[in-house]
Coordinates of C-alpha atoms in Angstrom, one line a residue:
Chain A
X246 CA -9.8 -1.6 49.8
X247 CA -11.0 -0.4 46.2
X248 CA -11.7 -3.1 43.3
X249 CA -12.1 -0.5 40.0
X250 CA -13.2 -3.0 36.9
X251 CA -11.0 -1.3 34.0
X252 CA -11.0 -1.6 30.2
X253 CA -9.0 0.3 27.8
X254 CA -8.8 3.8 27.7
X255 CA -11.5 5.6 29.5
X256 CA -11.2 3.2 32.5
X257 CA -7.1 4.1 32.7
X258 CA -9.0 7.7 33.1
X259 CA -10.7 6.8 36.0
X260 CA -7.8 4.3 37.4
X261 CA -5.2 6.4 38.2
X262 CA -7.2 9.6 39.4
X263 CA -8.7 6.6 42.0
X264 CA -4.9 5.9 42.3
X265 CA -3.8 9.4 43.0
X266 CA -6.4 10.8 46.2
X267 CA -6.4 7.0 47.7
X268 CA -3.5 4.7 49.9
X269 CA -1.8 2.8 46.7
X270 CA -2.7 -0.6 49.0
X271 CA -5.8 0.4 49.0
X272 CA -6.6 0.3 45.1
X273 CA -7.1 -3.3 43.6
X274 CA -7.7 -2.5 39.5
X275 CA -8.9 -5.0 37.8
X276 CA -8.2 -5.2 34.1
X277 CA -9.7 -6.8 31.1
X278 CA -8.5 -9.9 29.4
X279 CA -11.2 -10.3 26.9
X280 CA -9.2 -7.3 24.0
X281 CA -5.4 -10.2 24.6
X282 CA -4.7 -12.0 20.9
X283 CA -2.1 -13.5 19.7
X284 CA -0.5 -11.8 16.7
X285 CA 3.0 -12.3 15.1
X286 CA 3.4 -14.8 17.6
X287 CA 3.4 -12.8 20.4
X288 CA 1.0 -12.2 23.2
X289 CA -0.8 -9.3 23.6
X290 CA -3.4 -7.9 26.8
X291 CA -4.2 -4.4 25.3
X292 CA -6.5 -3.2 28.5
X293 CA -3.1 -4.5 31.0
X294 CA -1.2 -2.4 28.2
X295 CA -2.8 0.6 28.8
X296 CA -3.8 0.1 32.8
X297 CA 0.0 -0.4 32.4
X298 CA 1.8 2.9 31.1
X299 CA -1.3 5.8 32.6
X300 CA -0.4 4.5 36.2
X301 CA 3.2 4.3 35.2
X302 CA 2.8 8.0 33.8
X303 CA 4.1 6.7 30.7
X304 CA 1.6 6.6 28.7
X305 CA 1.5 8.6 24.7
X306 CA -0.9 11.9 25.5
X307 CA -0.5 12.5 22.1
X308 CA -1.4 9.8 20.6
X309 CA -4.2 8.7 23.3
X310 CA -2.6 4.8 23.2
X311 CA 0.2 3.6 23.5
X312 CA 3.3 4.5 25.1
X313 CA 5.2 7.5 25.3
X314 CA 8.5 8.8 23.4
X315 CA 8.1 5.5 21.1
X316 CA 9.6 5.3 17.6
X317 CA 8.1 2.9 15.3
X318 CA 11.1 1.2 13.2
X319 CA 10.1 -2.5 13.8
X320 CA 6.7 -1.8 11.7
X321 CA 8.5 0.1 9.0
X322 CA 11.2 -2.4 8.6
X323 CA 8.8 -5.3 9.1
X324 CA 6.6 -3.7 6.4
X325 CA 9.3 -3.6 4.1
X326 CA 9.9 -7.5 4.5
X327 CA 6.2 -8.0 3.8
X328 CA 4.9 -8.7 7.8
X329 CA 1.3 -7.5 8.7
X330 CA 1.6 -4.1 10.0
X331 CA -2.4 -2.8 10.7
X332 CA -2.3 -2.8 14.6
X333 CA 0.7 -0.7 15.5
X334 CA 3.3 -1.9 17.2
X335 CA 6.3 0.8 18.6
X336 CA 9.4 -0.5 19.5
X337 CA 8.9 0.1 23.1
X338 CA 5.3 -1.3 23.3
X339 CA 7.2 -4.4 22.0
X340 CA 9.1 -4.6 24.7
X341 CA 6.1 -5.9 26.9
X342 CA 4.5 -8.2 24.0
X343 CA 8.2 -10.3 24.1
X344 CA 8.8 -10.4 28.0
X345 CA 5.4 -11.7 28.4
X346 CA 4.7 -14.1 25.6
X347 CA 8.7 -15.5 26.2
X348 CA 7.9 -15.4 30.3
X349 CA 4.0 -16.8 29.7
X350 CA 5.9 -19.8 27.3
X351 CA 7.7 -20.6 30.7
X352 CA 4.9 -21.3 32.5
X353 CA 4.3 -18.2 34.4
X354 CA 1.0 -16.7 35.0
X355 CA 0.4 -13.5 33.1
X356 CA -0.7 -12.2 36.8
X357 CA 2.8 -13.0 37.9
X358 CA 4.5 -11.1 34.3
X359 CA 1.8 -8.0 35.2
X360 CA 2.4 -7.7 39.2
X361 CA 6.2 -7.7 37.4
X362 CA 6.5 -5.2 34.9
X363 CA 3.8 -2.6 37.4
X364 CA 7.0 -3.1 40.5
X365 CA 9.6 -2.7 37.6
X366 CA 7.9 0.3 36.3
X367 CA 7.4 1.6 39.7
X368 CA 3.6 1.1 39.4
X369 CA 1.4 1.1 43.4
X370 CA -2.1 -0.1 43.1
X371 CA -1.4 -4.1 42.0
X372 CA -3.8 -5.0 39.0
X373 CA -4.8 -7.6 38.2
X374 CA -6.2 -9.9 35.1
X375 CA -9.4 -11.0 36.2
X376 CA -8.3 -14.2 34.8
X377 CA -4.9 -16.6 34.2
X378 CA -7.4 -18.0 31.5
X379 CA -7.2 -17.4 28.6
X380 CA -10.6 -15.5 27.5
X381 CA -11.2 -14.8 23.9
X382 CA -14.2 -11.9 22.6
X383 CA -15.6 -12.9 19.3
X384 CA -18.0 -10.5 17.4
X385 CA -20.5 -12.2 15.1
X386 CA -20.7 -10.0 12.2
X387 CA -22.2 -9.5 8.3
X388 CA -17.5 -11.1 8.2
X389 CA -18.5 -13.6 9.7
X390 CA -16.1 -14.3 13.7
X391 CA -14.3 -11.9 14.1
X392 CA -11.4 -11.7 16.9
X393 CA -11.5 -8.7 18.5
X394 CA -9.1 -6.8 17.3
X395 CA -9.6 -7.7 13.4
X396 CA -12.7 -6.5 13.6
X397 CA -11.5 -2.9 15.6
X398 CA -8.8 -2.4 14.3
X399 CA -7.5 -4.1 10.9
X400 CA -11.2 -3.9 9.7
X401 CA -12.2 0.0 12.2
X402 CA -15.2 -1.2 12.7
X403 CA -17.5 -1.0 9.8
X404 CA -18.5 -4.7 9.3
X405 CA -21.5 -5.1 11.6
X406 CA -22.1 -6.8 14.5
X407 CA -24.5 -9.5 15.3
X408 CA -23.5 -10.3 18.6
X409 CA -20.8 -10.8 21.1
X410 CA -19.7 -14.4 22.5
X411 CA -16.0 -14.4 25.4
X412 CA -14.8 -17.5 24.5
X413 CA -13.1 -19.1 27.0
X414 CA -15.5 -17.6 29.1
X415 CA -17.3 -20.2 30.9
X416 CA -13.9 -22.8 31.3
X417 CA -11.6 -19.8 32.9
X418 CA -11.1 -19.5 36.3
X419 CA -11.5 -16.2 38.7
X420 CA -8.1 -14.5 39.5
X421 CA -8.2 -15.9 43.0
X422 CA -6.8 -12.6 44.4
X423 CA -10.1 -10.8 43.2
X424 CA -12.4 -13.7 44.5
X425 CA -10.0 -13.1 47.8
X426 CA -10.3 -8.9 48.1
X427 CA -14.3 -9.4 47.0
X428 CA -14.2 -11.6 49.8
X429 CA -12.8 -8.9 52.2
X430 CA -15.6 -6.2 52.8
X431 CA -14.2 -3.7 50.2
X432 CA -15.4 -0.7 50.6
X433 CA -16.1 -0.6 46.8
X434 CA -17.0 -2.0 44.2
X435 CA -16.0 0.4 41.4
X436 CA -16.9 0.5 36.8
X437 CA -14.5 2.4 35.5
X438 CA -16.1 4.7 32.6
X439 CA -15.0 1.6 29.7
X440 CA -17.0 0.0 27.0
X441 CA -20.1 -3.1 28.7
X442 CA -20.1 -4.8 25.9
X443 CA -16.6 -5.5 25.1
X444 CA -14.6 -4.6 28.4
X445 CA -17.0 -4.9 31.6
X446 CA -18.9 -8.2 30.2
X447 CA -16.2 -10.3 29.7
X448 CA -15.4 -9.2 33.3
X449 CA -19.1 -10.3 34.2
X450 CA -18.4 -13.7 32.2
X451 CA -16.2 -15.2 34.4
X452 CA -18.0 -17.8 36.0
X453 CA -18.6 -16.1 39.8
X454 CA -17.0 -12.7 38.9
X455 CA -20.4 -11.2 38.4
X456 CA -21.9 -13.3 41.8
X457 CA -19.5 -12.3 44.4
X458 CA -18.9 -8.4 43.0
X459 CA -23.5 -8.9 44.3
X460 CA -22.5 -10.6 47.5
X461 CA -19.9 -8.6 48.4
X462 CA -21.9 -5.9 51.2
X463 CA -19.8 -2.7 49.6
X464 CA -21.4 -0.3 47.0
X465 CA -21.3 -0.5 43.0
X466 CA -20.9 2.7 41.3
X467 CA -20.2 2.7 38.0
X468 CA -19.6 5.8 35.9
X469 CA -21.1 5.9 32.6
X470 CA -18.4 6.3 29.4
X471 CA -21.7 7.9 27.1
X472 CA -22.1 12.0 26.4
X473 CA -25.3 13.0 25.0
X474 CA -25.5 9.5 23.6
X475 CA -22.4 9.0 22.8
X476 CA -18.9 7.1 23.8
X477 CA -16.2 9.3 24.5
X478 CA -14.0 7.9 23.1
X479 CA -13.9 3.8 20.4
X480 CA -16.9 1.5 19.7
X481 CA -19.1 1.7 22.2
X482 CA -21.6 4.4 20.1
X483 CA -21.7 1.5 17.3
X484 CA -21.5 -1.8 19.3
X485 CA -24.6 -0.1 20.5
X486 CA -26.4 1.1 16.7
X487 CA -25.2 -2.3 15.5
X488 CA -27.2 -4.1 17.5
X489 CA -30.1 -2.7 17.7
X490 CA -30.3 -0.5 20.6
X491 CA -29.8 3.0 21.5
X492 CA -27.0 3.9 22.8
X493 CA -27.3 6.5 26.2
X494 CA -26.2 6.2 29.9
X495 CA -28.9 4.6 30.7
X496 CA -28.6 1.9 28.8
X497 CA -25.3 1.2 29.8
X498 CA -26.2 0.9 33.6
X499 CA -29.1 -1.6 32.5
X500 CA -26.5 -3.9 30.5
X501 CA -25.6 -3.3 34.6
X502 CA -29.0 -4.9 36.5
X503 CA -29.3 -6.2 39.4
X504 CA -25.2 -5.5 40.5
X505 CA -25.7 -1.8 40.5
X506 CA -26.5 0.6 43.8
X507 CA -25.3 4.0 41.7
X508 CA -24.1 5.2 39.3
X509 CA -22.6 8.2 38.4
X510 CA -23.6 10.3 34.7
X511 CA -23.6 13.5 32.8
X512 CA -25.8 16.4 34.4
X513 CA -28.0 16.4 30.7
X514 CA -28.0 12.7 30.0
X515 CA -31.6 11.4 30.5
X516 CA -31.5 8.9 32.9
X517 CA -34.8 7.6 33.6
X518 CA -35.6 4.1 34.0
X519 CA -32.1 4.2 35.9
X520 CA -32.5 1.0 39.1
X521 CA -29.4 3.0 41.1
X522 CA -29.1 6.3 42.7
X523 CA -28.1 8.9 40.4
X524 CA -24.7 11.0 40.9
X525 CA -25.0 14.0 38.5
X526 CA -21.0 15.4 37.5
X527 CA -18.7 15.6 34.4
X528 CA -18.0 12.8 33.8
X529 CA -14.9 14.0 30.4
X530 CA -11.3 13.7 31.6
X531 CA -9.1 15.6 29.2
X532 CA -6.4 16.0 32.8
X533 CA -5.9 15.0 35.1
X534 CA -7.7 17.5 37.9
X535 CA -10.0 16.0 35.9
X536 CA -9.7 12.5 36.3
X537 CA -8.6 13.2 40.4
X538 CA -12.2 15.2 40.7
X539 CA -14.6 12.8 39.3
X540 CA -12.3 10.1 41.8
X541 CA -13.8 11.9 44.3
X542 CA -16.9 12.0 43.5
X543 CA -16.7 8.2 42.7
X544 CA -15.3 7.9 46.8
X545 CA -17.9 9.9 48.1
X546 CA -21.0 8.3 46.3
X547 CA -19.4 5.5 47.0
Chain B
X72 CA 27.1 -21.2 -10.9
X73 CA 29.4 -20.4 -8.0
X74 CA 28.6 -21.6 -4.4
X75 CA 30.2 -19.4 -1.4
X76 CA 30.2 -21.4 1.5
X77 CA 29.9 -18.5 4.3
X78 CA 29.3 -17.7 7.8
X79 CA 28.9 -13.3 9.0
X80 CA 31.0 -10.6 9.0
X81 CA 34.1 -11.6 7.1
X82 CA 31.8 -14.1 4.8
X83 CA 29.4 -11.3 4.0
X84 CA 32.4 -9.0 2.4
X85 CA 33.4 -11.2 -0.2
X86 CA 30.0 -12.7 -0.4
X87 CA 29.6 -9.0 -1.8
X88 CA 32.5 -8.8 -3.7
X89 CA 31.5 -11.8 -5.4
X90 CA 28.3 -10.3 -6.2
X91 CA 29.9 -7.4 -8.2
X92 CA 31.2 -9.6 -9.8
X93 CA 28.9 -12.3 -11.0
X94 CA 25.3 -12.4 -13.0
X95 CA 23.8 -12.0 -9.6
X96 CA 21.7 -15.7 -11.4
X97 CA 25.3 -17.6 -10.8
X98 CA 26.1 -16.6 -7.3
X99 CA 24.6 -19.6 -4.6
X100 CA 25.9 -17.9 -1.0
X101 CA 25.0 -20.5 1.7
X102 CA 25.3 -19.6 4.9
X103 CA 25.7 -21.4 7.9
X104 CA 22.9 -21.8 10.5
X105 CA 25.4 -23.1 13.1
X106 CA 24.9 -20.0 15.3
X107 CA 21.3 -19.5 14.8
X108 CA 19.9 -20.1 18.5
X109 CA 16.0 -19.3 20.0
X110 CA 16.5 -16.2 22.6
X111 CA 13.5 -14.4 23.4
X112 CA 11.3 -16.5 22.1
X113 CA 12.9 -15.3 18.7
X114 CA 14.5 -17.4 16.1
X115 CA 17.4 -16.0 15.4
X116 CA 19.9 -16.6 12.0
X117 CA 23.0 -14.3 12.7
X118 CA 24.8 -15.7 9.3
X119 CA 21.9 -15.1 7.5
X120 CA 20.8 -11.8 8.6
X121 CA 24.5 -10.5 8.4
X122 CA 25.3 -11.7 4.8
X123 CA 20.9 -10.4 3.9
X124 CA 21.6 -6.9 5.0
X125 CA 25.3 -7.1 3.3
X126 CA 23.8 -8.3 0.2
X127 CA 21.2 -5.2 0.4
X128 CA 23.4 -2.4 1.3
X129 CA 21.3 -2.7 4.9
X130 CA 25.2 -3.4 6.9
X131 CA 25.1 -0.5 10.2
X132 CA 29.6 0.0 9.1
X133 CA 29.5 1.4 11.9
X134 CA 28.7 -1.6 14.8
X135 CA 30.1 -3.7 12.1
X136 CA 27.4 -6.0 13.0
X137 CA 23.4 -5.9 12.4
X138 CA 21.3 -3.2 10.5
X139 CA 22.7 0.1 9.5
X140 CA 20.2 3.2 10.5
X141 CA 19.5 0.6 14.2
X142 CA 17.4 2.2 16.5
X143 CA 17.3 1.0 20.0
X144 CA 13.9 1.5 22.1
X145 CA 13.2 -2.4 22.4
X146 CA 16.1 -2.7 23.9
X147 CA 16.6 0.0 26.3
X148 CA 12.4 -0.6 27.5
X149 CA 13.0 -4.2 27.5
X150 CA 16.4 -3.5 30.4
X151 CA 13.4 -1.4 32.0
X152 CA 11.6 -4.6 32.7
X153 CA 13.4 -6.1 34.0
X154 CA 13.9 -8.8 30.6
X155 CA 17.6 -10.3 29.3
X156 CA 19.8 -8.0 27.2
X157 CA 22.7 -9.8 26.1
X158 CA 21.6 -10.4 22.9
X159 CA 21.4 -6.3 21.7
X160 CA 18.8 -6.5 19.7
X161 CA 18.1 -3.4 17.2
X162 CA 14.4 -2.3 16.5
X163 CA 15.3 -2.8 12.6
X164 CA 16.6 -5.9 13.0
X165 CA 13.7 -6.9 15.3
X166 CA 11.1 -7.9 12.9
X167 CA 13.6 -9.8 10.6
X168 CA 13.5 -11.8 13.7
X169 CA 9.7 -11.9 14.5
X170 CA 8.8 -12.5 11.0
X171 CA 10.8 -15.5 10.4
X172 CA 9.8 -16.6 14.1
X173 CA 5.9 -15.8 12.7
X174 CA 6.5 -17.6 9.8
X175 CA 8.7 -21.1 10.8
X176 CA 5.5 -21.5 13.3
X177 CA 3.6 -21.6 10.1
X178 CA 5.5 -24.5 8.7
X179 CA 7.2 -22.6 6.5
X180 CA 11.2 -23.1 5.8
X181 CA 14.2 -21.2 6.3
X182 CA 15.6 -20.9 3.2
X183 CA 11.6 -20.4 2.2
X184 CA 11.0 -17.4 4.4
X185 CA 15.4 -16.2 3.5
X186 CA 14.0 -16.3 -0.1
X187 CA 10.9 -14.5 0.6
X188 CA 12.5 -11.5 3.1
X189 CA 15.6 -11.2 0.1
X190 CA 13.5 -11.3 -2.3
X191 CA 11.8 -8.2 -0.6
X192 CA 14.6 -5.9 -0.3
X193 CA 15.4 -6.9 -3.6
X194 CA 18.9 -9.1 -2.9
X195 CA 19.6 -10.8 -6.3
X196 CA 22.1 -13.3 -5.8
X197 CA 20.8 -16.7 -4.1
X198 CA 21.1 -16.8 0.4
X199 CA 20.0 -20.8 1.0
X200 CA 21.0 -22.2 4.5
X201 CA 23.0 -24.9 4.3
X202 CA 19.7 -26.8 6.5
X203 CA 16.0 -26.5 7.1
X204 CA 16.7 -28.3 9.5
X205 CA 17.8 -26.9 13.3
X206 CA 21.5 -28.0 13.9
X207 CA 23.3 -26.0 16.3
X208 CA 26.6 -25.3 17.5
X209 CA 28.2 -26.0 20.9
X210 CA 31.2 -25.4 23.3
X211 CA 32.2 -27.8 25.7
X212 CA 34.4 -25.0 27.9
X213 CA 35.1 -24.4 31.6
X214 CA 31.6 -23.8 31.8
X215 CA 30.3 -26.9 30.9
X216 CA 28.3 -26.7 27.0
X217 CA 27.4 -23.6 25.9
X218 CA 25.1 -22.6 23.3
X219 CA 27.7 -20.9 20.6
X220 CA 25.8 -17.4 21.2
X221 CA 26.3 -17.7 25.1
X222 CA 29.6 -18.2 24.9
X223 CA 30.6 -16.4 22.0
X224 CA 28.1 -12.7 23.1
X225 CA 27.1 -13.2 27.0
X226 CA 30.2 -15.0 28.3
X227 CA 32.5 -12.2 25.9
X228 CA 34.9 -16.4 24.7
X229 CA 36.2 -16.4 28.4
X230 CA 35.3 -19.8 28.6
X231 CA 38.2 -21.8 27.7
X232 CA 36.7 -24.1 24.3
X233 CA 37.9 -28.4 24.8
X234 CA 36.1 -29.0 22.2
X235 CA 32.9 -28.6 19.8
X236 CA 29.6 -30.0 18.9
X237 CA 27.3 -29.4 16.0
X238 CA 24.0 -30.5 18.1
X239 CA 21.6 -31.9 14.5
X240 CA 23.8 -32.2 12.5
X241 CA 24.3 -35.7 11.9
X242 CA 20.1 -35.9 11.3
X243 CA 19.7 -33.0 9.6
X244 CA 18.9 -33.3 6.2
X245 CA 20.7 -30.4 3.5
X246 CA 19.1 -28.0 1.4
X247 CA 18.9 -30.1 -2.3
X248 CA 19.0 -26.7 -4.1
X249 CA 22.4 -27.0 -2.7
X250 CA 23.2 -30.1 -3.3
X251 CA 21.7 -29.5 -6.8
X252 CA 24.1 -26.8 -7.3
X253 CA 27.2 -29.3 -7.3
X254 CA 25.9 -31.8 -8.9
X255 CA 25.2 -29.2 -12.2
X256 CA 29.0 -28.7 -12.2
X257 CA 29.5 -25.1 -11.2
X258 CA 32.4 -23.7 -12.0
X259 CA 33.3 -22.7 -8.4
X260 CA 32.8 -23.7 -4.6
X261 CA 34.7 -20.7 -2.6
X262 CA 34.9 -20.8 1.0
X263 CA 34.7 -17.6 2.3
X264 CA 37.3 -16.4 4.6
X265 CA 35.1 -17.2 8.3
X266 CA 35.4 -19.1 10.7
X267 CA 36.8 -22.6 10.7
X268 CA 35.7 -24.2 13.8
X269 CA 32.4 -22.5 13.6
X270 CA 31.4 -21.1 10.3
X271 CA 32.4 -23.7 7.8
X272 CA 32.8 -26.9 9.2
X273 CA 29.6 -26.5 11.1
X274 CA 28.3 -26.6 6.6
X275 CA 30.8 -29.9 6.2
X276 CA 28.9 -31.2 8.7
X277 CA 25.7 -32.6 7.3
X278 CA 25.6 -34.9 5.8
X279 CA 26.6 -35.4 2.2
X280 CA 27.6 -31.8 1.8
X281 CA 31.5 -32.5 2.9
X282 CA 31.2 -35.5 -0.3
X283 CA 29.4 -33.6 -2.9
X284 CA 31.4 -30.4 -2.6
X285 CA 34.6 -33.4 -3.1
X286 CA 32.8 -34.7 -6.2
X287 CA 31.5 -31.7 -7.7
X288 CA 34.6 -31.2 -10.2
X289 CA 35.2 -28.1 -9.5
X290 CA 37.9 -26.0 -8.0
X291 CA 37.4 -25.9 -4.3
X292 CA 39.2 -22.6 -3.8
X293 CA 39.4 -21.0 -0.2
X294 CA 41.1 -18.1 1.5
X295 CA 42.7 -17.5 5.0
X296 CA 40.2 -15.4 7.8
X297 CA 44.4 -15.3 9.3
X298 CA 46.9 -12.0 8.8
X299 CA 49.3 -13.4 10.3
X300 CA 48.1 -15.9 13.1
X301 CA 45.1 -13.1 14.4
X302 CA 41.6 -13.2 13.3
X303 CA 40.9 -10.3 11.2
X304 CA 37.6 -10.7 13.4
X305 CA 35.8 -12.4 16.3
X306 CA 37.0 -15.0 18.1
X307 CA 38.8 -17.5 15.3
X308 CA 42.7 -16.7 16.6
X309 CA 41.3 -17.5 20.0
X310 CA 39.6 -20.9 19.4
X311 CA 43.0 -22.0 17.9
X312 CA 44.2 -21.0 21.0
X313 CA 41.6 -22.6 23.1
X314 CA 41.3 -26.0 21.7
X315 CA 45.9 -26.1 21.7
X316 CA 46.5 -24.6 17.7
X317 CA 48.7 -22.6 16.9
X318 CA 46.3 -20.1 14.6
X319 CA 47.8 -19.3 11.6
X320 CA 46.4 -19.6 7.6
X321 CA 48.1 -22.9 7.4
X322 CA 46.5 -24.2 10.6
X323 CA 43.0 -23.2 8.5
X324 CA 44.0 -25.0 5.6
X325 CA 44.4 -28.0 7.1
X326 CA 40.6 -28.2 9.0
X327 CA 39.7 -28.2 4.2
X328 CA 42.1 -31.2 4.4
X329 CA 41.0 -33.4 1.4
X330 CA 38.8 -30.3 -0.5
X331 CA 40.9 -27.3 -0.9
X332 CA 42.6 -26.5 -4.8
X333 CA 43.1 -24.1 -4.3
X334 CA 44.0 -21.3 -1.4
X335 CA 43.8 -17.0 -1.5
X336 CA 46.8 -16.0 1.8
X337 CA 47.6 -12.5 2.4
X338 CA 51.5 -12.7 0.8
X339 CA 53.2 -12.8 3.9
X340 CA 52.3 -15.5 5.9
X341 CA 53.9 -18.9 6.0
X342 CA 52.6 -21.2 3.0
X343 CA 54.5 -24.4 4.8
X344 CA 52.2 -27.3 4.4
X345 CA 49.5 -26.6 2.0
X346 CA 48.5 -28.6 0.2
X347 CA 46.4 -26.2 -2.8
X348 CA 48.3 -24.6 -4.6
X349 CA 49.0 -21.0 -3.0
X350 CA 48.0 -17.0 -4.5
X351 CA 49.3 -14.6 -2.3
X352 CA 46.7 -11.5 -2.2
X353 CA 45.8 -9.1 0.5
X354 CA 42.6 -10.0 2.1
X355 CA 41.7 -7.1 3.9
X356 CA 38.6 -5.9 3.2
X357 CA 37.4 -2.1 4.1
X358 CA 36.0 -1.1 0.8
X359 CA 33.9 -1.6 -1.8
X360 CA 36.7 -1.9 -3.9
X361 CA 38.7 -4.6 -1.1
X362 CA 36.2 -6.5 -1.9
X363 CA 35.7 -6.9 -5.1
X364 CA 39.7 -7.0 -6.0
X365 CA 40.1 -10.3 -3.7
X366 CA 36.9 -11.6 -5.5
X367 CA 38.1 -11.2 -8.6
X368 CA 41.7 -12.8 -7.0
X369 CA 39.6 -15.7 -6.5
X370 CA 37.6 -16.5 -9.4
X371 CA 40.9 -15.9 -11.0
X372 CA 41.7 -18.9 -8.7
X373 CA 38.8 -20.7 -10.5

């Protein structure tokens, strides 16, 4: 079994690559739920949905987020009656949020709901929330404590961030299927090229998960989300800068200190100080071919 | 002030007619909320929304229900992930349900939410829910007790109905603005051509409302929803039959015994036994002109 830890867009690209080169039953994708939030009365799980859409071939490649063939009637009408429109929910995307919210209220676990939707959409590999208990990434910023989506989407990453907290993490129970997979001698643990602060570290903050990965006996292979000091997507580089660090591939690797055995990074980036075997490879994933090629690099490292 | 009691489609047609022949501040439309229900975790108020769409010119004239320029991406996607699709919610329509649900949970009253949405959509006359407390029409049928929408939409009126209950009505407080209007010597009370059993009687079942109408000193003018023994729309005739009565204009009038002073009905229908002044007029409202003409008949009767 390959266990891949993933956030949203970047992680989903590698997860899709892995799903093309592995038997589907041998891939377990662990989704960050720290970005989850409640909005308009709905339970929204952005990283689970990004993975779901990518693996179902339903991701919106024009927008780079959300789902394909999307329409926007709901959002347009919500605006016309004075509702909040800063978080753009497409009409099709909305169906997942409404159905998930209904089933959570009826007592189903996020894992069971995620698995049910994935099955309906014909997705092969298992997508597991890191925990069925709520963990919420919060940022201490110049504008006070902000929920991640408020900072990221509503405030467009403007307020400088000084600290990050994963509310609920200390009490969250790790997903039992994930613990079981880590105890059953996986072939490798892959840390996808996601934002370390807000995509991977919430997963590692769930009590027992960091230790279970360290103890699983398998190679732990991370892929750098940084190319030439810049994040490919999202607020990774900005978060480094705002917390007073220089963004670099090595700085990301340092966040996983004690876990990593292998680190896949761009040929041009500086590897000084990285305490893992460095594998040089192109990490930008534009096409499906890129994703599959990077997946092969990761697996051969492992 | 003209106080008009209304259910959905048929009532909304006359309400629209009245809004064209009255100063907007002199028309108060009382909406039945007995059809309201919770579905997919959303609070849905079909009659309020039908009135809102009709008065905003946003009603879907092709379908005969819902709102115009509608799209169906949400419903289609909900079906693809195994959600319930028997109650068809359009993408634009959904915005009202999501926003209403959010504001109800935040503690706003249904009246305040309805007024806020109406203002945003530029609606002149006031639309008042009969009560801000939940009243739910339930039907005792061959299939047991059913929520109204389950019987009407999901089961397509098939299970024979033996009794009707307005759950919560005994504890519901009448809308205070409605009581105030009835105490301030209205010019007339209009009972729109709606289903007596499930559109008008839930309103009259709210404690104090029937008595307040009877005591208001104004003419009470009802319009028959029956033409030649058939309901123009919806389950009115079927409900008469299922409860062992012969559907007729006179049978509807009998439901309002003790309240009516005037009754507007089709020239061909039998008026025998009607204890109110009968006004003969065409009641079928196809065009806006028909709606305005019937509104004028009602007002001149009053």
